[in-house]
Amino acid sequence: MVGDAPPERRHSRVRAAKGHGGLLRDQLLDIADQLLEDGGADALTIRAVATRAGVSPPAVYLHFASKRELVHATCLRVWSSLFIELEAVSRDVADPVTALHETCVAYIAFGLRHPSQYRLVMAGEATEASRQNEDACFRYFRDKVAACRDAGVPVESKTETARVLCAGVHGAVSLLIHQEHDAWPSDSDRYVRRAASSAVHGALLTAYQASTPSIADVMRLG
């Protein structure tokens, strides 16, 4: 799926005009992002990006040493917006449990909007970049769980609870993005909010003591 640049290409890179290197890099990332959205990882190649940009492949290698580097730069640029979105939906919510729920809604919705990038970073071949991103996501959710505990929610282990929570939201995304789009629920917004609610309730209600659910428990919640 990914491959390093041939040695001969590394020695014949085309230099960008002075002062325009950053502009070209951003242009290449825009093109790579569109290729990824349209055709997945197989459509994103150095040659395809170069063709759309109207430059030679060595000009792309000037900015990205390999396809893997290009793929991850493209994915992580999208992922960098995730934390901005998560903060935006929870910043002004006083109730920490509600804030956690809105965070989960935003996370699941993000994954469904960017299925190719999500698959490559969270379920693809592990790299140092993807590991750092996964760790940042986990720590973010753990901090939100800690806020719930500080507010009085009985949480025995914020790390274990965050792990259970992440399993819920990650599963909600993965269930759909590995299927054809026509198999997705007709009301995706309802699916996202229900999945987020399930993840939060499941993680927090079992955060102190897990027990086998019964019909009586379900009736009490209703």
XYZ file of C-alpha atoms in Angstrom:
222
model
C 0.000 0.000 0.000
C 2.842 2.351 0.720
C 6.336 2.485 -0.708
C 9.448 4.602 -0.423
C 10.664 6.754 -3.265
C 13.087 5.047 -5.654
C 16.716 6.158 -5.025
C 17.027 7.815 -8.414
C 14.028 10.036 -7.682
C 15.486 11.188 -4.405
C 18.451 12.640 -6.252
C 16.456 14.445 -8.934
C 13.911 16.489 -7.035
C 12.552 19.656 -8.583
C 13.010 22.722 -6.422
C 9.985 24.918 -5.793
C 10.284 28.606 -6.539
C 11.663 30.565 -3.613
C 8.924 31.482 -1.189
C 6.377 29.089 -2.715
C 7.379 25.775 -1.124
C 4.754 25.981 1.608
C 2.076 26.936 -0.889
C 2.860 23.957 -3.102
C 2.887 21.601 -0.098
C -0.578 22.761 0.928
C -1.784 22.337 -2.648
C -0.429 18.806 -2.763
C -2.155 17.977 0.514
C -5.448 19.380 -0.796
C -5.172 17.168 -3.868
C -4.149 14.134 -1.820
C -7.102 14.672 0.498
C -9.514 14.770 -2.448
C -8.014 11.612 -3.970
C -8.354 9.876 -0.620
C -11.966 10.965 -0.218
C -12.885 9.921 -3.755
C -11.056 6.628 -4.108
C -9.487 5.579 -0.816
C -5.854 4.739 -0.146
C -5.345 2.943 -3.475
C -6.162 6.150 -5.389
C -3.622 8.196 -3.464
C -0.272 7.827 -5.220
C 2.646 10.171 -5.757
C 2.064 10.081 -9.518
C -1.674 10.826 -9.198
C -0.993 13.822 -6.945
C 1.716 15.112 -9.291
C -0.547 14.772 -12.340
C -3.388 16.726 -10.752
C -0.987 19.396 -9.492
C 0.632 19.749 -12.907
C 4.112 18.989 -11.574
C 6.554 16.101 -11.910
C 6.691 13.305 -9.290
C 10.128 14.515 -8.086
C 8.464 17.818 -7.155
C 6.157 15.891 -4.821
C 9.089 13.945 -3.341
C 10.654 17.279 -2.492
C 7.943 17.653 0.170
C 7.152 14.009 1.018
C 9.896 11.383 1.072
C 7.493 8.485 0.467
C 3.867 7.640 -0.176
C 3.513 6.683 3.472
C 4.642 10.143 4.541
C 2.189 11.754 2.119
C -0.696 9.544 3.291
C -0.104 10.286 6.956
C 0.436 13.999 6.417
C -2.906 14.056 4.602
C -4.703 12.085 7.306
C -3.217 13.903 10.266
C -4.029 17.301 8.783
C -7.673 16.272 8.856
C -7.312 14.751 12.316
C -5.827 17.973 13.680
C -9.273 19.553 13.262
C -10.879 16.875 15.452
C -9.779 18.354 18.766
C -10.972 21.799 17.696
C -14.399 20.305 17.011
C -14.467 18.400 20.304
C -13.640 21.521 22.283
C -16.189 23.587 20.379
C -19.112 21.317 21.326
C -18.171 20.856 24.991
C -16.469 24.093 26.059
C -19.599 25.872 27.278
C -21.455 22.815 28.646
C -21.515 22.999 32.455
C -22.593 19.399 33.089
C -19.494 17.210 32.555
C -21.528 14.125 31.640
C -23.457 16.074 29.001
C -20.163 17.529 27.788
C -18.772 13.996 27.497
C -21.831 12.948 25.504
C -21.498 15.859 23.089
C -17.801 15.032 22.701
C -18.698 11.463 21.757
C -21.313 12.697 19.264
C -18.711 14.941 17.614
C -16.120 12.135 17.533
C -18.438 9.613 15.865
C -19.711 12.199 13.376
C -16.113 13.125 12.532
C -15.199 9.505 11.822
C -18.210 9.048 9.545
C -17.381 12.246 7.624
C -13.786 11.127 7.044
C -13.969 7.331 6.638
C -10.770 6.908 4.600
C -8.648 8.983 6.963
C -10.186 7.271 9.980
C -9.444 3.796 8.651
C -5.852 4.659 7.791
C -5.028 6.290 11.127
C -7.048 4.181 13.570
C -7.182 0.805 11.844
C -4.345 0.883 9.314
C -0.669 0.102 9.561
C 0.667 1.583 12.799
C 3.247 4.321 12.513
C 4.679 6.703 15.068
C 2.326 9.414 13.806
C -0.770 7.244 14.136
C 0.285 6.022 17.579
C 0.699 9.596 18.769
C -2.728 10.482 17.411
C -4.402 7.500 19.070
C -2.716 8.366 22.361
C -3.891 11.990 22.110
C -7.492 10.849 21.522
C -7.374 8.474 24.474
C -5.921 11.101 26.815
C -8.588 13.578 25.704
C -11.406 11.190 26.621
C -9.692 10.235 29.878
C -9.595 13.915 30.865
C -13.325 14.173 30.161
C -13.961 11.101 32.324
C -11.829 12.652 35.075
C -14.039 15.761 34.968
C -17.074 13.528 35.531
C -15.350 11.893 38.497
C -14.426 15.279 39.948
C -18.109 16.240 39.747
C -19.113 13.222 41.835
C -19.664 10.409 39.323
C -18.383 7.204 40.988
C -15.473 6.262 38.730
C -13.075 3.689 40.134
C -10.506 3.975 37.318
C -10.551 6.827 34.833
C -8.173 4.899 32.546
C -10.305 1.768 32.438
C -13.487 3.805 32.016
C -11.947 5.834 29.188
C -10.889 2.583 27.533
C -14.448 1.239 27.656
C -15.775 4.556 26.367
C -13.304 4.603 23.474
C -14.287 1.052 22.568
C -17.870 2.251 22.231
C -17.257 5.302 20.047
C -14.585 3.598 17.947
C -16.891 0.647 17.376
C -19.722 2.951 16.339
C -17.523 4.467 13.643
C -15.868 1.245 12.511
C -19.169 -0.618 12.145
C -20.240 1.719 9.355
C -17.055 2.788 7.589
C -16.209 -0.817 6.725
C -19.531 -1.182 4.904
C -20.856 0.278 1.676
C -22.541 3.617 2.251
C -25.954 2.320 1.141
C -25.871 -0.068 4.119
C -25.669 2.829 6.600
C -28.742 3.771 8.685
C -31.140 6.083 6.875
C -31.104 8.458 9.852
C -27.385 8.794 10.532
C -27.833 11.655 13.024
C -30.050 9.472 15.201
C -27.531 6.639 14.962
C -24.678 8.946 16.014
C -26.496 10.363 19.040
C -27.806 6.972 20.151
C -24.363 5.388 19.833
C -22.832 8.250 21.815
C -25.489 7.907 24.524
C -24.898 4.159 24.701
C -21.132 4.649 25.042
C -21.453 7.233 27.823
C -24.147 5.392 29.789
C -22.368 2.072 29.447
C -18.991 3.414 30.515
C -20.164 5.561 33.429
C -22.862 3.259 34.826
C -20.285 0.479 35.107
C -17.405 2.747 36.133
C -17.598 1.728 39.784
C -19.045 -1.761 39.746
C -20.020 -3.784 36.715
C -22.962 -6.179 37.038
C -24.946 -8.413 34.732
C -27.836 -6.403 33.264
C -31.407 -7.535 33.827
C -34.815 -6.484 32.568
C -35.415 -4.799 35.933
C -32.388 -2.585 35.376
C -33.636 -1.572 31.958
C -37.119 -0.801 33.247
C -35.683 1.422 35.980
C -33.715 3.401 33.389
C -36.878 3.917 31.373
